[in-house]
């Protein structure tokens, strides 16, 4: 068992929820364990299990105690945990998705300017703050660091369809940016945000505390399921999705918006198999192979 996922803690949330805290800190190992346990439990097809929600480093299971006894459920989950943590390899059949981003756009900058009294650095914008916080000499260097390497969707939630993403690099290379000192009461829909070591995309307009870096033009939450990418479900992202951000200019942003309006836009995606052990052995080489998949399909 990896030290990152040693001794998971089990607790109960009322009469209908079992919580498995896999680790105190976020790591790819802890997140992969949560996703693998979630899939294995779903594959069991237990009567009485209502919902399974993998988190960054935890797993929440909602169940009906009139159908399955809590201790019976716990025993099954503990058995699954042993199987997952002792498995020689953890793999995931998933997809890589290219997400276009208009970085340093006027809309998020205007929003940031309205809430500068809640920010650590009243002067400048959020991208300038992020560059300084990470010791980079320019906004362009930060955008290159943010968009140059892939991210894994570690969980989806908080508001409908909002993905949290963790960059697939060694811990010492991860970008770190604190959230606003006090939250904003407004964030444009489809803002690419950042807080701590997580990037996200705000699926709808609303309050927020993450730094704002730009906008992506296509929806990621479509309750009407109007676009082809939402034919099966109204939420686009799934835990385990791998994301590559691609910087675009205003003209391409407007062009994609027109495709969205016409109902023809589709995200560029490709199927991939992600194996944690192979990635950890040589992250840069493994990432290069993942990104190549986008060029093949």
mmCIF file of C-alpha atoms in Angstrom:
data_model
loop_
_atom_site.group_PDB
_atom_site.id
_atom_site.type_symbol
_atom_site.label_atom_id
_atom_site.label_comp_id
_atom_site.label_asym_id
_atom_site.label_seq_id
_atom_site.Cartn_x
_atom_site.Cartn_y
_atom_site.Cartn_z
ATOM 1 C CA UNK A 1 0.000 0.000 0.000
ATOM 2 C CA UNK A 2 1.275 3.447 -0.856
ATOM 3 C CA UNK A 3 2.008 5.733 2.084
ATOM 4 C CA UNK A 4 -0.284 8.257 0.372
ATOM 5 C CA UNK A 5 -3.310 6.017 0.994
ATOM 6 C CA UNK A 6 -2.344 4.231 4.220
ATOM 7 C CA UNK A 7 -5.048 3.584 6.824
ATOM 8 C CA UNK A 8 -8.244 5.002 5.274
ATOM 9 C CA UNK A 9 -10.734 6.232 7.890
ATOM 10 C CA UNK A 10 -14.375 5.088 7.881
ATOM 11 C CA UNK A 11 -17.173 7.191 9.380
ATOM 12 C CA UNK A 12 -20.944 7.545 9.112
ATOM 13 C CA UNK A 13 -22.910 10.566 7.927
ATOM 14 C CA UNK A 14 -26.309 10.133 9.566
ATOM 15 C CA UNK A 15 -28.177 6.914 8.818
ATOM 16 C CA UNK A 16 -27.685 6.878 5.057
ATOM 17 C CA UNK A 17 -24.065 7.779 4.256
ATOM 18 C CA UNK A 18 -20.747 5.987 4.616
ATOM 19 C CA UNK A 19 -17.641 8.150 4.241
ATOM 20 C CA UNK A 20 -14.216 6.687 3.459
ATOM 21 C CA UNK A 21 -11.434 9.233 3.982
ATOM 22 C CA UNK A 22 -8.609 7.725 1.956
ATOM 23 C CA UNK A 23 -5.975 10.354 2.754
ATOM 24 C CA UNK A 24 -5.710 13.773 4.365
ATOM 25 C CA UNK A 25 -3.851 15.262 1.387
ATOM 26 C CA UNK A 26 -4.705 15.243 -2.296
ATOM 27 C CA UNK A 27 -2.484 13.068 -4.486
ATOM 28 C CA UNK A 28 -2.954 11.114 -7.677
ATOM 29 C CA UNK A 29 -2.587 7.893 -5.680
ATOM 30 C CA UNK A 30 -5.367 8.871 -3.260
ATOM 31 C CA UNK A 31 -7.623 10.113 -6.049
ATOM 32 C CA UNK A 32 -7.078 6.990 -8.134
ATOM 33 C CA UNK A 33 -7.864 4.822 -5.122
ATOM 34 C CA UNK A 34 -11.153 6.702 -4.646
ATOM 35 C CA UNK A 35 -12.073 6.257 -8.317
ATOM 36 C CA UNK A 36 -11.077 2.574 -8.382
ATOM 37 C CA UNK A 37 -13.079 1.814 -5.227
ATOM 38 C CA UNK A 38 -16.044 3.698 -6.663
ATOM 39 C CA UNK A 39 -15.985 1.661 -9.865
ATOM 40 C CA UNK A 40 -15.518 -1.641 -8.044
ATOM 41 C CA UNK A 41 -18.441 -0.905 -5.720
ATOM 42 C CA UNK A 42 -20.641 0.048 -8.673
ATOM 43 C CA UNK A 43 -19.669 -3.207 -10.376
ATOM 44 C CA UNK A 44 -20.874 -5.144 -7.300
ATOM 45 C CA UNK A 45 -24.434 -3.957 -8.079
ATOM 46 C CA UNK A 46 -25.492 -4.077 -4.409
ATOM 47 C CA UNK A 47 -29.177 -3.539 -3.705
ATOM 48 C CA UNK A 48 -29.610 -0.540 -1.425
ATOM 49 C CA UNK A 49 -26.650 1.474 -2.673
ATOM 50 C CA UNK A 50 -28.255 4.709 -3.889
ATOM 51 C CA UNK A 51 -25.280 6.798 -4.976
ATOM 52 C CA UNK A 52 -21.479 6.607 -5.069
ATOM 53 C CA UNK A 53 -19.522 9.877 -5.088
ATOM 54 C CA UNK A 54 -15.713 9.744 -5.405
ATOM 55 C CA UNK A 55 -13.960 12.889 -4.149
ATOM 56 C CA UNK A 56 -10.407 14.203 -4.337
ATOM 57 C CA UNK A 57 -9.186 11.894 -1.570
ATOM 58 C CA UNK A 58 -12.377 10.320 -0.246
ATOM 59 C CA UNK A 59 -15.452 8.341 -1.168
ATOM 60 C CA UNK A 60 -19.059 9.049 -0.136
ATOM 61 C CA UNK A 61 -21.657 6.282 -0.427
ATOM 62 C CA UNK A 62 -25.363 6.922 0.055
ATOM 63 C CA UNK A 63 -27.418 3.854 0.903
ATOM 64 C CA UNK A 64 -30.867 2.776 2.036
ATOM 65 C CA UNK A 65 -30.514 1.176 5.511
ATOM 66 C CA UNK A 66 -33.871 -0.572 5.066
ATOM 67 C CA UNK A 67 -32.388 -2.527 2.160
ATOM 68 C CA UNK A 68 -28.746 -3.069 3.149
ATOM 69 C CA UNK A 69 -27.416 -3.152 6.718
ATOM 70 C CA UNK A 70 -24.674 -0.559 7.326
ATOM 71 C CA UNK A 71 -22.245 -3.192 8.588
ATOM 72 C CA UNK A 72 -22.826 -5.324 5.511
ATOM 73 C CA UNK A 73 -22.050 -2.356 3.288
ATOM 74 C CA UNK A 74 -18.940 -1.466 5.303
ATOM 75 C CA UNK A 75 -17.658 -5.035 5.017
ATOM 76 C CA UNK A 76 -18.026 -4.964 1.241
ATOM 77 C CA UNK A 77 -16.301 -1.584 0.952
ATOM 78 C CA UNK A 78 -13.425 -2.699 3.179
ATOM 79 C CA UNK A 79 -12.970 -5.800 1.033
ATOM 80 C CA UNK A 80 -12.877 -3.619 -2.076
ATOM 81 C CA UNK A 81 -10.396 -1.275 -0.415
ATOM 82 C CA UNK A 82 -7.994 -4.151 0.252
ATOM 83 C CA UNK A 83 -8.289 -5.346 -3.330
ATOM 84 C CA UNK A 84 -7.638 -1.895 -4.749
ATOM 85 C CA UNK A 85 -4.752 -0.893 -2.488
ATOM 86 C CA UNK A 86 -2.993 -4.230 -2.992
ATOM 87 C CA UNK A 87 -3.460 -4.246 -6.758
ATOM 88 C CA UNK A 88 -0.100 -4.137 -8.575
ATOM 89 C CA UNK A 89 -1.432 -1.603 -11.115
ATOM 90 C CA UNK A 90 -4.255 0.930 -11.185
ATOM 91 C CA UNK A 91 -5.598 1.703 -14.657
ATOM 92 C CA UNK A 92 -8.471 3.702 -16.029
ATOM 93 C CA UNK A 93 -10.121 3.659 -19.439
ATOM 94 C CA UNK A 94 -10.920 7.315 -19.978
ATOM 95 C CA UNK A 95 -10.665 10.121 -22.553
ATOM 96 C CA UNK A 96 -8.499 13.163 -23.148
ATOM 97 C CA UNK A 97 -10.347 16.407 -23.902
ATOM 98 C CA UNK A 98 -9.038 19.616 -25.432
ATOM 99 C CA UNK A 99 -10.572 22.678 -23.767
ATOM 100 C CA UNK A 100 -10.062 26.000 -25.604
ATOM 101 C CA UNK A 101 -9.447 28.987 -23.299
ATOM 102 C CA UNK A 102 -9.386 32.713 -24.070
ATOM 103 C CA UNK A 103 -6.871 33.656 -21.367
ATOM 104 C CA UNK A 104 -6.649 37.218 -20.053
ATOM 105 C CA UNK A 105 -10.046 38.085 -21.533
ATOM 106 C CA UNK A 106 -11.838 41.384 -20.752
ATOM 107 C CA UNK A 107 -14.839 39.784 -19.020
ATOM 108 C CA UNK A 108 -13.034 38.026 -16.176
ATOM 109 C CA UNK A 109 -10.645 40.970 -15.874
ATOM 110 C CA UNK A 110 -13.583 43.366 -15.486
ATOM 111 C CA UNK A 111 -15.142 41.097 -12.884
ATOM 112 C CA UNK A 112 -11.852 40.853 -11.021
ATOM 113 C CA UNK A 113 -11.507 44.638 -11.035
ATOM 114 C CA UNK A 114 -14.931 45.005 -9.359
ATOM 115 C CA UNK A 115 -13.823 42.796 -6.457
ATOM 116 C CA UNK A 116 -10.220 43.965 -6.036
ATOM 117 C CA UNK A 117 -10.864 44.944 -2.406
ATOM 118 C CA UNK A 118 -11.234 41.196 -1.695
ATOM 119 C CA UNK A 119 -7.928 40.237 -3.311
ATOM 120 C CA UNK A 120 -4.414 39.799 -1.929
ATOM 121 C CA UNK A 121 -3.003 42.092 -4.618
ATOM 122 C CA UNK A 122 -5.281 45.083 -5.363
ATOM 123 C CA UNK A 123 -3.192 46.166 -8.337
ATOM 124 C CA UNK A 124 -3.070 44.158 -11.572
ATOM 125 C CA UNK A 125 -5.228 41.144 -12.378
ATOM 126 C CA UNK A 126 -5.459 37.522 -11.239
ATOM 127 C CA UNK A 127 -3.090 36.185 -13.905
ATOM 128 C CA UNK A 128 -0.407 38.666 -12.905
ATOM 129 C CA UNK A 129 -0.854 37.630 -9.269
ATOM 130 C CA UNK A 130 -0.620 33.929 -10.199
ATOM 131 C CA UNK A 131 2.584 34.483 -12.168
ATOM 132 C CA UNK A 132 4.220 36.310 -9.255
ATOM 133 C CA UNK A 133 3.007 33.719 -6.730
ATOM 134 C CA UNK A 134 4.726 30.972 -8.733
ATOM 135 C CA UNK A 135 7.959 32.848 -9.386
ATOM 136 C CA UNK A 136 7.307 33.226 -13.119
ATOM 137 C CA UNK A 137 8.460 36.349 -14.935
ATOM 138 C CA UNK A 138 5.345 36.982 -17.026
ATOM 139 C CA UNK A 139 1.675 36.219 -17.553
ATOM 140 C CA UNK A 140 2.652 34.417 -20.762
ATOM 141 C CA UNK A 141 4.948 32.101 -18.810
ATOM 142 C CA UNK A 142 2.129 31.278 -16.412
ATOM 143 C CA UNK A 143 -0.297 30.571 -19.268
ATOM 144 C CA UNK A 144 2.294 28.252 -20.803
ATOM 145 C CA UNK A 145 2.674 26.412 -17.478
ATOM 146 C CA UNK A 146 -1.118 26.170 -17.047
ATOM 147 C CA UNK A 147 -1.870 25.020 -20.593
ATOM 148 C CA UNK A 148 1.259 23.070 -21.488
ATOM 149 C CA UNK A 149 0.627 19.874 -19.503
ATOM 150 C CA UNK A 150 -2.550 17.851 -18.930
ATOM 151 C CA UNK A 151 -4.865 17.788 -15.924
ATOM 152 C CA UNK A 152 -6.966 14.992 -14.499
ATOM 153 C CA UNK A 153 -10.538 15.601 -13.392
ATOM 154 C CA UNK A 154 -10.365 14.542 -9.760
ATOM 155 C CA UNK A 155 -14.044 15.123 -8.961
ATOM 156 C CA UNK A 156 -17.191 16.835 -10.255
ATOM 157 C CA UNK A 157 -19.493 18.782 -7.982
ATOM 158 C CA UNK A 158 -19.996 21.782 -5.690
ATOM 159 C CA UNK A 159 -22.363 23.179 -8.328
ATOM 160 C CA UNK A 160 -23.814 21.201 -11.215
ATOM 161 C CA UNK A 161 -21.154 20.044 -13.647
ATOM 162 C CA UNK A 162 -18.185 21.892 -12.122
ATOM 163 C CA UNK A 163 -14.964 19.866 -12.607
ATOM 164 C CA UNK A 164 -12.029 20.082 -10.211
ATOM 165 C CA UNK A 165 -8.755 19.348 -12.000
ATOM 166 C CA UNK A 166 -5.311 18.376 -10.690
ATOM 167 C CA UNK A 167 -2.283 18.933 -12.935
ATOM 168 C CA UNK A 168 -0.418 15.756 -13.847
ATOM 169 C CA UNK A 169 3.080 16.764 -12.735
ATOM 170 C CA UNK A 170 5.316 16.013 -9.787
ATOM 171 C CA UNK A 171 4.269 17.796 -6.602
ATOM 172 C CA UNK A 172 7.246 20.170 -6.674
ATOM 173 C CA UNK A 173 6.177 21.403 -10.146
ATOM 174 C CA UNK A 174 2.547 22.068 -9.321
ATOM 175 C CA UNK A 175 1.222 25.585 -9.646
ATOM 176 C CA UNK A 176 0.003 26.981 -6.334
ATOM 177 C CA UNK A 177 -2.256 30.022 -6.069
ATOM 178 C CA UNK A 178 -4.359 30.988 -3.015
ATOM 179 C CA UNK A 179 -8.021 31.841 -3.381
ATOM 180 C CA UNK A 180 -9.376 35.376 -2.939
ATOM 181 C CA UNK A 181 -9.214 36.652 0.657
ATOM 182 C CA UNK A 182 -13.018 37.044 0.588
ATOM 183 C CA UNK A 183 -15.268 35.445 -2.060
ATOM 184 C CA UNK A 184 -16.754 37.415 -4.946
ATOM 185 C CA UNK A 185 -20.502 37.584 -5.423
ATOM 186 C CA UNK A 186 -20.075 37.216 -9.172
ATOM 187 C CA UNK A 187 -18.065 35.033 -11.563
ATOM 188 C CA UNK A 188 -18.815 34.783 -15.301
ATOM 189 C CA UNK A 189 -20.104 31.430 -16.502
ATOM 190 C CA UNK A 190 -17.363 29.222 -17.985
ATOM 191 C CA UNK A 191 -14.561 31.030 -16.170
ATOM 192 C CA UNK A 192 -11.387 28.962 -15.838
ATOM 193 C CA UNK A 193 -10.503 29.365 -12.171
ATOM 194 C CA UNK A 194 -7.745 28.380 -9.791
ATOM 195 C CA UNK A 195 -7.482 27.828 -6.045
ATOM 196 C CA UNK A 196 -4.719 26.040 -4.138
ATOM 197 C CA UNK A 197 -3.487 23.338 -6.526
ATOM 198 C CA UNK A 198 -6.818 22.896 -8.339
ATOM 199 C CA UNK A 199 -8.057 24.361 -11.569
ATOM 200 C CA UNK A 200 -11.765 24.387 -12.328
ATOM 201 C CA UNK A 201 -14.339 25.636 -14.807
ATOM 202 C CA UNK A 202 -17.309 27.498 -13.370
ATOM 203 C CA UNK A 203 -20.230 25.766 -15.081
ATOM 204 C CA UNK A 204 -22.675 28.599 -14.331
ATOM 205 C CA UNK A 205 -22.500 32.248 -13.306
ATOM 206 C CA UNK A 206 -22.339 32.787 -9.552
ATOM 207 C CA UNK A 207 -20.253 33.517 -6.487
ATOM 208 C CA UNK A 208 -16.690 32.257 -6.290
ATOM 209 C CA UNK A 209 -13.327 32.599 -4.649
ATOM 210 C CA UNK A 210 -10.938 31.056 -7.185
ATOM 211 C CA UNK A 211 -8.571 33.248 -9.199
ATOM 212 C CA UNK A 212 -9.924 33.935 -12.715
ATOM 213 C CA UNK A 213 -7.658 33.249 -15.708
ATOM 214 C CA UNK A 214 -9.969 33.276 -18.746
ATOM 215 C CA UNK A 215 -13.084 31.930 -20.421
ATOM 216 C CA UNK A 216 -13.885 28.804 -22.378
ATOM 217 C CA UNK A 217 -16.597 29.274 -25.032
ATOM 218 C CA UNK A 218 -18.492 25.969 -24.912
ATOM 219 C CA UNK A 219 -20.881 24.889 -22.137
ATOM 220 C CA UNK A 220 -19.987 22.067 -19.773
ATOM 221 C CA UNK A 221 -23.476 21.832 -18.240
ATOM 222 C CA UNK A 222 -26.425 21.608 -20.628
ATOM 223 C CA UNK A 223 -29.758 20.837 -18.864
ATOM 224 C CA UNK A 224 -31.564 20.909 -22.216
ATOM 225 C CA UNK A 225 -28.984 18.504 -23.731
ATOM 226 C CA UNK A 226 -29.039 20.494 -26.948
ATOM 227 C CA UNK A 227 -25.459 19.835 -28.043
ATOM 228 C CA UNK A 228 -24.219 16.428 -29.298
ATOM 229 C CA UNK A 229 -21.714 16.063 -26.441
ATOM 230 C CA UNK A 230 -24.643 15.999 -23.992
ATOM 231 C CA UNK A 231 -26.733 13.341 -25.728
ATOM 232 C CA UNK A 232 -26.301 10.910 -22.803
ATOM 233 C CA UNK A 233 -26.129 13.286 -19.821
ATOM 234 C CA UNK A 234 -26.465 16.968 -19.032
ATOM 235 C CA UNK A 235 -23.020 17.110 -17.349
ATOM 236 C CA UNK A 236 -20.024 16.894 -19.666
ATOM 237 C CA UNK A 237 -17.103 16.079 -17.359
ATOM 238 C CA UNK A 238 -16.620 12.795 -15.505
ATOM 239 C CA UNK A 239 -14.087 11.916 -12.798
ATOM 240 C CA UNK A 240 -10.977 10.599 -14.527
ATOM 241 C CA UNK A 241 -11.301 12.760 -17.632
ATOM 242 C CA UNK A 242 -7.925 14.123 -18.725
ATOM 243 C CA UNK A 243 -7.930 17.761 -19.859
ATOM 244 C CA UNK A 244 -5.570 19.743 -22.071
ATOM 245 C CA UNK A 245 -6.192 23.498 -22.071
ATOM 246 C CA UNK A 246 -5.463 25.232 -25.393
ATOM 247 C CA UNK A 247 -5.019 29.034 -25.532
ATOM 248 C CA UNK A 248 -7.180 30.739 -28.177
ATOM 249 C CA UNK A 249 -7.721 34.351 -29.247
ATOM 250 C CA UNK A 250 -10.929 36.359 -29.341
ATOM 251 C CA UNK A 251 -11.682 35.480 -32.984
ATOM 252 C CA UNK A 252 -11.603 31.739 -32.284
ATOM 253 C CA UNK A 253 -13.599 32.250 -29.099
ATOM 254 C CA UNK A 254 -16.336 34.006 -31.094
ATOM 255 C CA UNK A 255 -16.207 31.344 -33.795
ATOM 256 C CA UNK A 256 -16.739 28.529 -31.274
ATOM 257 C CA UNK A 257 -19.568 30.479 -29.674
ATOM 258 C CA UNK A 258 -21.243 30.616 -33.091
ATOM 259 C CA UNK A 259 -20.898 26.833 -33.433
ATOM 260 C CA UNK A 260 -22.416 26.408 -29.977
ATOM 261 C CA UNK A 261 -25.312 28.658 -30.954
ATOM 262 C CA UNK A 262 -25.845 26.601 -34.121
ATOM 263 C CA UNK A 263 -25.836 23.397 -32.068
ATOM 264 C CA UNK A 264 -22.901 21.909 -33.970
ATOM 265 C CA UNK A 265 -19.925 22.318 -31.627
ATOM 266 C CA UNK A 266 -18.201 19.263 -30.172
ATOM 267 C CA UNK A 267 -15.213 19.106 -27.857
ATOM 268 C CA UNK A 268 -12.133 17.497 -29.368
ATOM 269 C CA UNK A 269 -11.642 14.205 -27.513
ATOM 270 C CA UNK A 270 -9.809 10.899 -27.848
ATOM 271 C CA UNK A 271 -10.044 7.651 -25.849
ATOM 272 C CA UNK A 272 -6.992 6.808 -23.724
ATOM 273 C CA UNK A 273 -6.036 4.307 -21.054
ATOM 274 C CA UNK A 274 -4.322 5.848 -18.062
ATOM 275 C CA UNK A 275 -2.096 3.671 -15.866
ATOM 276 C CA UNK A 276 -0.968 5.313 -12.659
ATOM 277 C CA UNK A 277 2.235 3.311 -12.165
ATOM 278 C CA UNK A 278 3.457 4.043 -15.709
ATOM 279 C CA UNK A 279 2.727 7.740 -15.249
ATOM 280 C CA UNK A 280 4.576 7.917 -11.921
ATOM 281 C CA UNK A 281 7.635 6.228 -13.477
ATOM 282 C CA UNK A 282 8.144 9.022 -16.031
ATOM 283 C CA UNK A 283 5.460 11.752 -15.971
ATOM 284 C CA UNK A 284 6.828 13.883 -18.832
ATOM 285 C CA UNK A 285 7.171 10.955 -21.215
ATOM 286 C CA UNK A 286 3.759 9.599 -20.263
ATOM 287 C CA UNK A 287 2.096 12.996 -20.716
ATOM 288 C CA UNK A 288 3.659 13.355 -24.165
ATOM 289 C CA UNK A 289 2.031 10.080 -25.165
ATOM 290 C CA UNK A 290 -1.340 11.188 -23.831
ATOM 291 C CA UNK A 291 -1.215 14.468 -25.730
ATOM 292 C CA UNK A 292 -0.273 12.646 -28.910
ATOM 293 C CA UNK A 293 -3.639 10.872 -28.764
ATOM 294 C CA UNK A 294 -5.334 14.207 -29.500
ATOM 295 C CA UNK A 295 -3.314 14.483 -32.723
ATOM 296 C CA UNK A 296 -4.255 10.985 -33.868
ATOM 297 C CA UNK A 297 -8.020 11.309 -33.547
#
